[in-house]
Every structure is written in structure tokens, then in C-alpha cells.
Amino acid sequence: MKPKLFPSCEPRQNQLLANLPYEDLAPWAAALEPVALSLGQVLCESGSTAAYAYFPTTAIVSLLYLTQDGESTEIAVVGRDGMVGVSLFMGGNATPSRSVVQSAGMGLRLPAHLVKQAVTNAGALQAMLLSYTQTLMAQVAQTAACNRYHSIDQLLCRRLLMGLDRLPSEAMMMTQELLANLLGVRREGVTAAALKLSQAGLISYSRGRIAVLDRERLEQRMGCPAPTAKPRRTAPMQMAA
């Protein structure tokens, strides 16, 4: 039986690390540090060099693209399915996006030099990181296409589903202002879109609580391939006004 590396926040809670054989994960064991990630915490600013790579376990992190006038929009979401910090091994010293904790929770962080070393040494760690990067690039591309061609209620459908797929629990707190910033739309647009989905019987919300009632129809309303091919049970979310 392999020993547990962390009793409260184990690597296997992150899907990337869980797919690594124990002998490949062992070199990182002493350096992987459990950290509490708080809502709104900035893990890395756009244009800066990341000091750590983060592997969320119960937290969700948004990758935001910033414009010159200070506006932002979400280009990708990272939860227990991935890692924050792919720029560390992609040949650049600076990250092109801001990484902000969108849903508080736990994660594991690893010093940047160990991530770079893993790629240099090749092997299973390198293969895992490069494979995940390809998946993340596909998510960014789909997000760009959806933002260009889809209505606000379609964008909201997609964002709710992406959040559900990355949550280990059945609830999440999110202000309407934050959700509007993530989608790159006005807050009034989010309110109107949520009302449309509620009237259609796809979601319900009351006193800041929003729950998905019909995932299959929500995916159909989204108008593009579902964010994940692996369905999971419907889960309630919380959205504070």
C-alpha cells in the first residue's frame, strides 16, 4: 500500500496528479504544498512570471484576459481537472492571463523550477503537462468562439455547466457582478439571462441560490458541445446578488 502524501489535501484529488503513477509523483511529494485559496485571490498577474504552479482540488480558478482599458473576460476555467501555470513550461517567462480564484477551496502548489525541471527531464510528467496544455488550448478556442457567436443566456448555460463539472461539492458562491465580469457582459445582461433560463424551467434561483433543474436541456440551450463529455449529477449552485 502506498503511503498517503497529504491527509487533508491529497494529490489524487486533482485529476492530473491522480493519473500519475506513484513513482512519477514521488519526486514532487516533498515540495507539493497544500494551500487554501480564497475567493478573489490573484495567483498570478498578466505579464508576470509565476512563482508556483497550482493544482486545484476543491477550488476553481478563472484565467482572465485583460484589455488596455482595464476590462476583463474569462478565457478558461481550471478546477480539479487541471493546473494553473502552463506558461512555466511553454517557453515564455510571462503568463498572458491573470489567474484569479473564482470559487474558494483547497489546492496544491509547486515551485516553478520543479515544473520546468519535470519538462526538461521528459517522462510521464512531461507527457501529462503537454497533454493538459492541449486540452486547455481547446477550451480557450471554444470560449472565444462562444463569446463571439452566442447570446448571453447561452454563455450563462455554458458557464454554469463548467462550474458544476469542477465542483466536488454541490454549492458555489458567486456574485452577479463577478459572473458578469467573467462573461464580459453587463450585470443587467446576466440578470435577464438568468430570468430566461428560469422561465424555461432550466434553472431556479431564490435569495441568491441557483440550481440547475435540467442539465440535458441546459446543454442543448448552450448551442455548442458540452464542456465535458463525462456527465455528472445535477448540482445546486449559489449566486449572490
mmCIF file of C-alpha atoms in Angstrom:
data_model
loop_
_atom_site.group_PDB
_atom_site.id
_atom_site.type_symbol
_atom_site.label_atom_id
_atom_site.label_comp_id
_atom_site.label_asym_id
_atom_site.label_seq_id
_atom_site.Cartn_x
_atom_site.Cartn_y
_atom_site.Cartn_z
ATOM 1 C CA MET A 1 0.000 0.000 0.000
ATOM 2 C CA LYS A 2 1.385 3.386 -0.990
ATOM 3 C CA PRO A 3 1.607 5.943 1.829
ATOM 4 C CA LYS A 4 -0.657 8.992 1.828
ATOM 5 C CA LEU A 5 1.248 12.117 0.885
ATOM 6 C CA PHE A 6 -1.244 14.514 2.496
ATOM 7 C CA PRO A 7 -4.051 13.540 4.881
ATOM 8 C CA SER A 8 -6.266 16.598 4.223
ATOM 9 C CA CYS A 9 -5.470 17.612 0.619
ATOM 10 C CA GLU A 10 -4.083 14.727 -1.381
ATOM 11 C CA PRO A 11 -2.732 14.868 -4.948
ATOM 12 C CA ARG A 12 -5.277 12.294 -6.092
ATOM 13 C CA GLN A 13 -7.994 14.908 -5.533
ATOM 14 C CA ASN A 14 -6.607 16.652 -8.615
ATOM 15 C CA GLN A 15 -7.265 14.622 -11.761
ATOM 16 C CA LEU A 16 -3.922 15.411 -13.380
ATOM 17 C CA LEU A 17 -1.928 14.252 -10.378
ATOM 18 C CA ALA A 18 -4.265 11.307 -9.819
ATOM 19 C CA ASN A 19 -3.385 9.921 -13.246
ATOM 20 C CA LEU A 20 0.331 9.800 -12.455
ATOM 21 C CA PRO A 21 1.893 6.557 -11.190
ATOM 22 C CA TYR A 22 3.140 6.915 -7.624
ATOM 23 C CA GLU A 23 6.786 6.638 -8.681
ATOM 24 C CA ASP A 24 6.368 9.587 -11.080
ATOM 25 C CA LEU A 25 4.606 11.723 -8.481
ATOM 26 C CA ALA A 26 7.097 10.893 -5.710
ATOM 27 C CA PRO A 27 9.757 13.455 -6.825
ATOM 28 C CA TRP A 28 7.203 16.225 -6.240
ATOM 29 C CA ALA A 29 5.866 14.836 -2.947
ATOM 30 C CA ALA A 30 8.077 16.823 -0.589
ATOM 31 C CA ALA A 31 7.522 20.092 -2.468
ATOM 32 C CA LEU A 32 3.765 19.923 -3.095
ATOM 33 C CA GLU A 33 2.224 22.257 -0.529
ATOM 34 C CA PRO A 34 -1.483 22.272 0.400
ATOM 35 C CA VAL A 35 -2.845 25.835 0.278
ATOM 36 C CA ALA A 36 -6.203 27.454 0.990
ATOM 37 C CA LEU A 37 -7.309 29.553 -1.987
ATOM 38 C CA SER A 38 -9.677 32.404 -1.116
ATOM 39 C CA LEU A 39 -12.317 33.995 -3.322
ATOM 40 C CA GLY A 40 -10.804 36.755 -5.455
ATOM 41 C CA GLN A 41 -7.195 35.779 -4.684
ATOM 42 C CA VAL A 42 -4.844 36.557 -7.579
ATOM 43 C CA LEU A 43 -2.444 33.663 -8.138
ATOM 44 C CA CYS A 44 -0.552 35.327 -10.966
ATOM 45 C CA GLU A 45 -0.861 38.678 -12.745
ATOM 46 C CA SER A 46 -0.856 39.029 -16.523
ATOM 47 C CA GLY A 47 2.643 39.746 -17.811
ATOM 48 C CA SER A 48 4.398 38.417 -14.710
ATOM 49 C CA THR A 49 6.366 35.231 -14.127
ATOM 50 C CA ALA A 50 4.582 32.683 -11.943
ATOM 51 C CA ALA A 51 6.418 31.617 -8.807
ATOM 52 C CA TYR A 52 4.269 28.493 -8.432
ATOM 53 C CA ALA A 53 2.105 26.112 -10.383
ATOM 54 C CA TYR A 54 -1.259 25.406 -8.739
ATOM 55 C CA PHE A 55 -3.243 22.169 -8.832
ATOM 56 C CA PRO A 56 -6.761 22.935 -7.514
ATOM 57 C CA THR A 57 -8.554 20.203 -5.611
ATOM 58 C CA THR A 58 -11.744 21.906 -4.389
ATOM 59 C CA ALA A 59 -11.166 25.459 -5.669
ATOM 60 C CA ILE A 60 -11.908 26.854 -9.137
ATOM 61 C CA VAL A 61 -9.606 29.366 -10.841
ATOM 62 C CA SER A 62 -10.515 31.688 -13.717
ATOM 63 C CA LEU A 63 -7.972 32.696 -16.346
ATOM 64 C CA LEU A 64 -8.803 36.262 -17.367
ATOM 65 C CA TYR A 65 -7.647 38.224 -20.404
ATOM 66 C CA LEU A 66 -7.202 41.918 -19.647
ATOM 67 C CA THR A 67 -7.669 44.742 -22.149
ATOM 68 C CA GLN A 68 -5.750 48.030 -22.157
ATOM 69 C CA ASP A 69 -8.734 49.892 -20.714
ATOM 70 C CA GLY A 70 -8.915 47.559 -17.719
ATOM 71 C CA GLU A 71 -11.802 45.362 -18.850
ATOM 72 C CA SER A 72 -11.512 41.590 -18.482
ATOM 73 C CA THR A 73 -13.129 38.425 -19.751
ATOM 74 C CA GLU A 74 -12.700 34.792 -18.811
ATOM 75 C CA ILE A 75 -10.865 32.668 -21.371
ATOM 76 C CA ALA A 76 -10.613 29.403 -19.423
ATOM 77 C CA VAL A 77 -11.597 27.696 -16.175
ATOM 78 C CA VAL A 78 -9.313 25.463 -14.113
ATOM 79 C CA GLY A 79 -10.536 23.222 -11.333
ATOM 80 C CA ARG A 80 -9.671 19.766 -10.090
ATOM 81 C CA ASP A 81 -9.316 18.804 -13.748
ATOM 82 C CA GLY A 82 -6.094 20.735 -14.313
ATOM 83 C CA MET A 83 -3.377 23.167 -13.265
ATOM 84 C CA VAL A 84 -2.607 26.870 -13.270
ATOM 85 C CA GLY A 85 0.796 27.807 -14.686
ATOM 86 C CA VAL A 86 1.266 26.197 -18.115
ATOM 87 C CA SER A 87 3.361 29.215 -19.183
ATOM 88 C CA LEU A 88 6.139 27.849 -16.969
ATOM 89 C CA PHE A 89 6.993 25.131 -19.471
ATOM 90 C CA MET A 90 5.820 26.641 -22.755
ATOM 91 C CA GLY A 91 8.969 28.644 -23.448
ATOM 92 C CA GLY A 92 7.834 32.029 -22.150
ATOM 93 C CA ASN A 93 8.741 33.787 -18.932
ATOM 94 C CA ALA A 94 5.444 35.643 -18.576
ATOM 95 C CA THR A 95 1.853 34.479 -18.383
ATOM 96 C CA PRO A 96 -0.611 36.079 -20.838
ATOM 97 C CA SER A 97 -3.560 35.991 -18.431
ATOM 98 C CA ARG A 98 -4.478 36.846 -14.858
ATOM 99 C CA SER A 99 -5.274 33.849 -12.645
ATOM 100 C CA VAL A 100 -7.993 34.617 -10.086
ATOM 101 C CA VAL A 101 -9.708 32.267 -7.635
ATOM 102 C CA GLN A 102 -13.378 32.217 -8.650
ATOM 103 C CA SER A 103 -14.565 29.652 -6.099
ATOM 104 C CA ALA A 104 -12.743 29.318 -2.783
ATOM 105 C CA GLY A 105 -11.299 25.971 -1.783
ATOM 106 C CA MET A 106 -8.113 23.986 -1.472
ATOM 107 C CA GLY A 107 -5.297 23.276 -3.859
ATOM 108 C CA LEU A 108 -1.673 22.190 -4.059
ATOM 109 C CA ARG A 109 1.135 24.435 -5.198
ATOM 110 C CA LEU A 110 4.544 23.521 -6.572
ATOM 111 C CA PRO A 111 7.593 25.789 -7.009
ATOM 112 C CA ALA A 112 8.062 26.885 -10.615
ATOM 113 C CA HIS A 113 11.563 25.449 -11.009
ATOM 114 C CA LEU A 114 10.328 21.916 -10.286
ATOM 115 C CA VAL A 115 7.714 22.182 -13.032
ATOM 116 C CA LYS A 116 10.362 23.338 -15.515
ATOM 117 C CA GLN A 117 12.660 20.529 -14.393
ATOM 118 C CA ALA A 118 9.934 17.940 -14.982
ATOM 119 C CA VAL A 119 9.594 19.054 -18.599
ATOM 120 C CA THR A 120 13.357 19.088 -19.096
ATOM 121 C CA ASN A 121 13.646 15.536 -17.779
ATOM 122 C CA ALA A 122 10.808 14.328 -20.037
ATOM 123 C CA GLY A 123 8.975 11.181 -18.951
ATOM 124 C CA ALA A 124 5.430 10.808 -17.630
ATOM 125 C CA LEU A 125 5.326 14.253 -16.014
ATOM 126 C CA GLN A 126 6.210 15.990 -19.262
ATOM 127 C CA ALA A 127 3.649 13.975 -21.211
ATOM 128 C CA MET A 128 0.949 14.839 -18.665
ATOM 129 C CA LEU A 129 1.690 18.572 -18.725
ATOM 130 C CA LEU A 130 1.792 18.811 -22.509
ATOM 131 C CA SER A 131 -1.400 16.794 -22.903
ATOM 132 C CA TYR A 132 -3.189 19.058 -20.444
ATOM 133 C CA THR A 133 -1.930 22.159 -22.256
ATOM 134 C CA GLN A 134 -3.506 20.910 -25.474
ATOM 135 C CA THR A 135 -6.809 20.429 -23.626
ATOM 136 C CA LEU A 136 -6.591 23.927 -22.146
ATOM 137 C CA MET A 137 -5.914 25.447 -25.583
ATOM 138 C CA ALA A 138 -9.031 23.710 -26.909
ATOM 139 C CA GLN A 139 -11.064 25.234 -24.069
ATOM 140 C CA VAL A 140 -9.704 28.717 -24.846
ATOM 141 C CA ALA A 141 -10.573 28.295 -28.536
ATOM 142 C CA GLN A 142 -14.117 27.168 -27.757
ATOM 143 C CA THR A 143 -14.575 30.040 -25.315
ATOM 144 C CA ALA A 144 -13.501 32.546 -27.972
ATOM 145 C CA ALA A 145 -15.972 31.108 -30.481
ATOM 146 C CA CYS A 146 -18.821 31.053 -27.945
ATOM 147 C CA ASN A 147 -18.163 34.642 -26.865
ATOM 148 C CA ARG A 148 -18.335 35.744 -30.490
ATOM 149 C CA TYR A 149 -21.454 33.934 -31.660
ATOM 150 C CA HIS A 150 -23.601 33.051 -28.638
ATOM 151 C CA SER A 151 -26.221 35.006 -26.728
ATOM 152 C CA ILE A 152 -25.774 35.898 -23.065
ATOM 153 C CA ASP A 153 -28.159 33.167 -21.895
ATOM 154 C CA GLN A 154 -26.171 30.598 -23.936
ATOM 155 C CA LEU A 155 -22.946 31.849 -22.347
ATOM 156 C CA LEU A 156 -24.551 31.572 -18.919
ATOM 157 C CA CYS A 157 -25.617 27.971 -19.661
ATOM 158 C CA ARG A 158 -22.069 27.053 -20.592
ATOM 159 C CA ARG A 159 -20.566 28.782 -17.560
ATOM 160 C CA LEU A 160 -22.937 27.060 -15.138
ATOM 161 C CA LEU A 161 -22.123 23.666 -16.615
ATOM 162 C CA MET A 162 -18.379 24.312 -16.463
ATOM 163 C CA GLY A 163 -18.698 25.231 -12.811
ATOM 164 C CA LEU A 164 -20.750 22.146 -11.974
ATOM 165 C CA ASP A 165 -18.226 19.854 -13.629
ATOM 166 C CA ARG A 166 -15.379 21.190 -11.498
ATOM 167 C CA LEU A 167 -17.055 21.275 -8.101
ATOM 168 C CA PRO A 168 -16.531 18.489 -5.569
ATOM 169 C CA SER A 169 -19.475 19.825 -3.560
ATOM 170 C CA GLU A 170 -22.996 20.820 -4.532
ATOM 171 C CA ALA A 171 -22.844 24.581 -3.957
ATOM 172 C CA MET A 172 -20.846 27.595 -5.050
ATOM 173 C CA MET A 173 -20.987 31.258 -4.117
ATOM 174 C CA MET A 174 -20.724 33.777 -6.955
ATOM 175 C CA THR A 175 -21.870 37.375 -7.180
ATOM 176 C CA GLN A 176 -23.729 38.529 -10.259
ATOM 177 C CA GLU A 177 -21.070 41.205 -10.734
ATOM 178 C CA LEU A 178 -18.319 38.582 -10.794
ATOM 179 C CA LEU A 179 -20.269 36.398 -13.207
ATOM 180 C CA ALA A 180 -20.815 39.394 -15.492
ATOM 181 C CA ASN A 181 -17.070 40.113 -15.442
ATOM 182 C CA LEU A 182 -16.262 36.501 -16.276
ATOM 183 C CA LEU A 183 -18.612 36.540 -19.257
ATOM 184 C CA GLY A 184 -17.552 40.005 -20.353
ATOM 185 C CA VAL A 185 -21.118 41.377 -20.260
ATOM 186 C CA ARG A 186 -23.124 43.869 -18.190
ATOM 187 C CA ARG A 187 -24.632 42.742 -14.895
ATOM 188 C CA GLU A 188 -28.112 43.550 -16.212
ATOM 189 C CA GLY A 189 -27.500 41.091 -19.031
ATOM 190 C CA VAL A 190 -26.736 38.298 -16.555
ATOM 191 C CA THR A 191 -29.923 39.065 -14.600
ATOM 192 C CA ALA A 192 -32.041 38.955 -17.775
ATOM 193 C CA ALA A 193 -30.365 35.755 -18.981
ATOM 194 C CA ALA A 194 -30.945 34.015 -15.653
ATOM 195 C CA LEU A 195 -34.607 35.020 -15.794
ATOM 196 C CA LYS A 196 -34.959 33.476 -19.273
ATOM 197 C CA LEU A 197 -33.454 30.201 -18.094
ATOM 198 C CA SER A 198 -35.697 30.182 -15.039
ATOM 199 C CA GLN A 199 -38.844 30.773 -17.088
ATOM 200 C CA ALA A 200 -37.804 27.940 -19.403
ATOM 201 C CA GLY A 201 -37.546 25.586 -16.417
ATOM 202 C CA LEU A 202 -33.796 25.044 -16.777
ATOM 203 C CA ILE A 203 -32.725 26.658 -13.515
ATOM 204 C CA SER A 204 -34.290 28.054 -10.378
ATOM 205 C CA TYR A 205 -32.954 30.668 -8.040
ATOM 206 C CA SER A 206 -34.157 32.383 -4.905
ATOM 207 C CA ARG A 207 -32.380 34.523 -2.328
ATOM 208 C CA GLY A 208 -29.041 34.114 -4.076
ATOM 209 C CA ARG A 209 -29.390 30.375 -4.630
ATOM 210 C CA ILE A 210 -29.351 28.989 -8.160
ATOM 211 C CA ALA A 211 -29.890 25.328 -9.031
ATOM 212 C CA VAL A 212 -29.769 23.529 -12.373
ATOM 213 C CA LEU A 213 -33.023 21.637 -12.880
ATOM 214 C CA ASP A 214 -32.438 20.063 -16.296
ATOM 215 C CA ARG A 215 -28.835 19.537 -17.355
ATOM 216 C CA GLU A 216 -29.686 17.898 -20.684
ATOM 217 C CA ARG A 217 -31.823 20.837 -21.819
ATOM 218 C CA LEU A 218 -29.246 23.264 -20.464
ATOM 219 C CA GLU A 219 -26.631 21.641 -22.712
ATOM 220 C CA GLN A 220 -28.998 21.873 -25.678
ATOM 221 C CA ARG A 221 -29.695 25.544 -24.934
ATOM 222 C CA MET A 222 -25.949 26.181 -24.782
ATOM 223 C CA GLY A 223 -25.694 25.635 -28.542
ATOM 224 C CA CYS A 224 -22.236 24.035 -28.652
ATOM 225 C CA PRO A 225 -20.626 20.777 -27.481
ATOM 226 C CA ALA A 226 -20.885 20.323 -23.743
ATOM 227 C CA PRO A 227 -17.801 21.463 -21.772
ATOM 228 C CA THR A 228 -17.235 17.881 -20.678
ATOM 229 C CA ALA A 229 -18.068 14.513 -22.195
ATOM 230 C CA LYS A 230 -18.466 12.988 -18.760
ATOM 231 C CA PRO A 231 -21.917 13.733 -17.334
ATOM 232 C CA ARG A 232 -22.421 14.174 -13.642
ATOM 233 C CA ARG A 233 -25.436 14.650 -11.456
ATOM 234 C CA THR A 234 -27.191 17.968 -11.316
ATOM 235 C CA ALA A 235 -25.881 20.175 -8.520
ATOM 236 C CA PRO A 236 -27.226 23.372 -6.975
ATOM 237 C CA MET A 237 -25.088 26.493 -7.094
ATOM 238 C CA GLN A 238 -25.279 29.735 -5.185
ATOM 239 C CA MET A 239 -25.217 33.155 -6.838
ATOM 240 C CA ALA A 240 -25.411 36.129 -4.556
ATOM 241 C CA ALA A 241 -26.871 39.356 -5.858
#
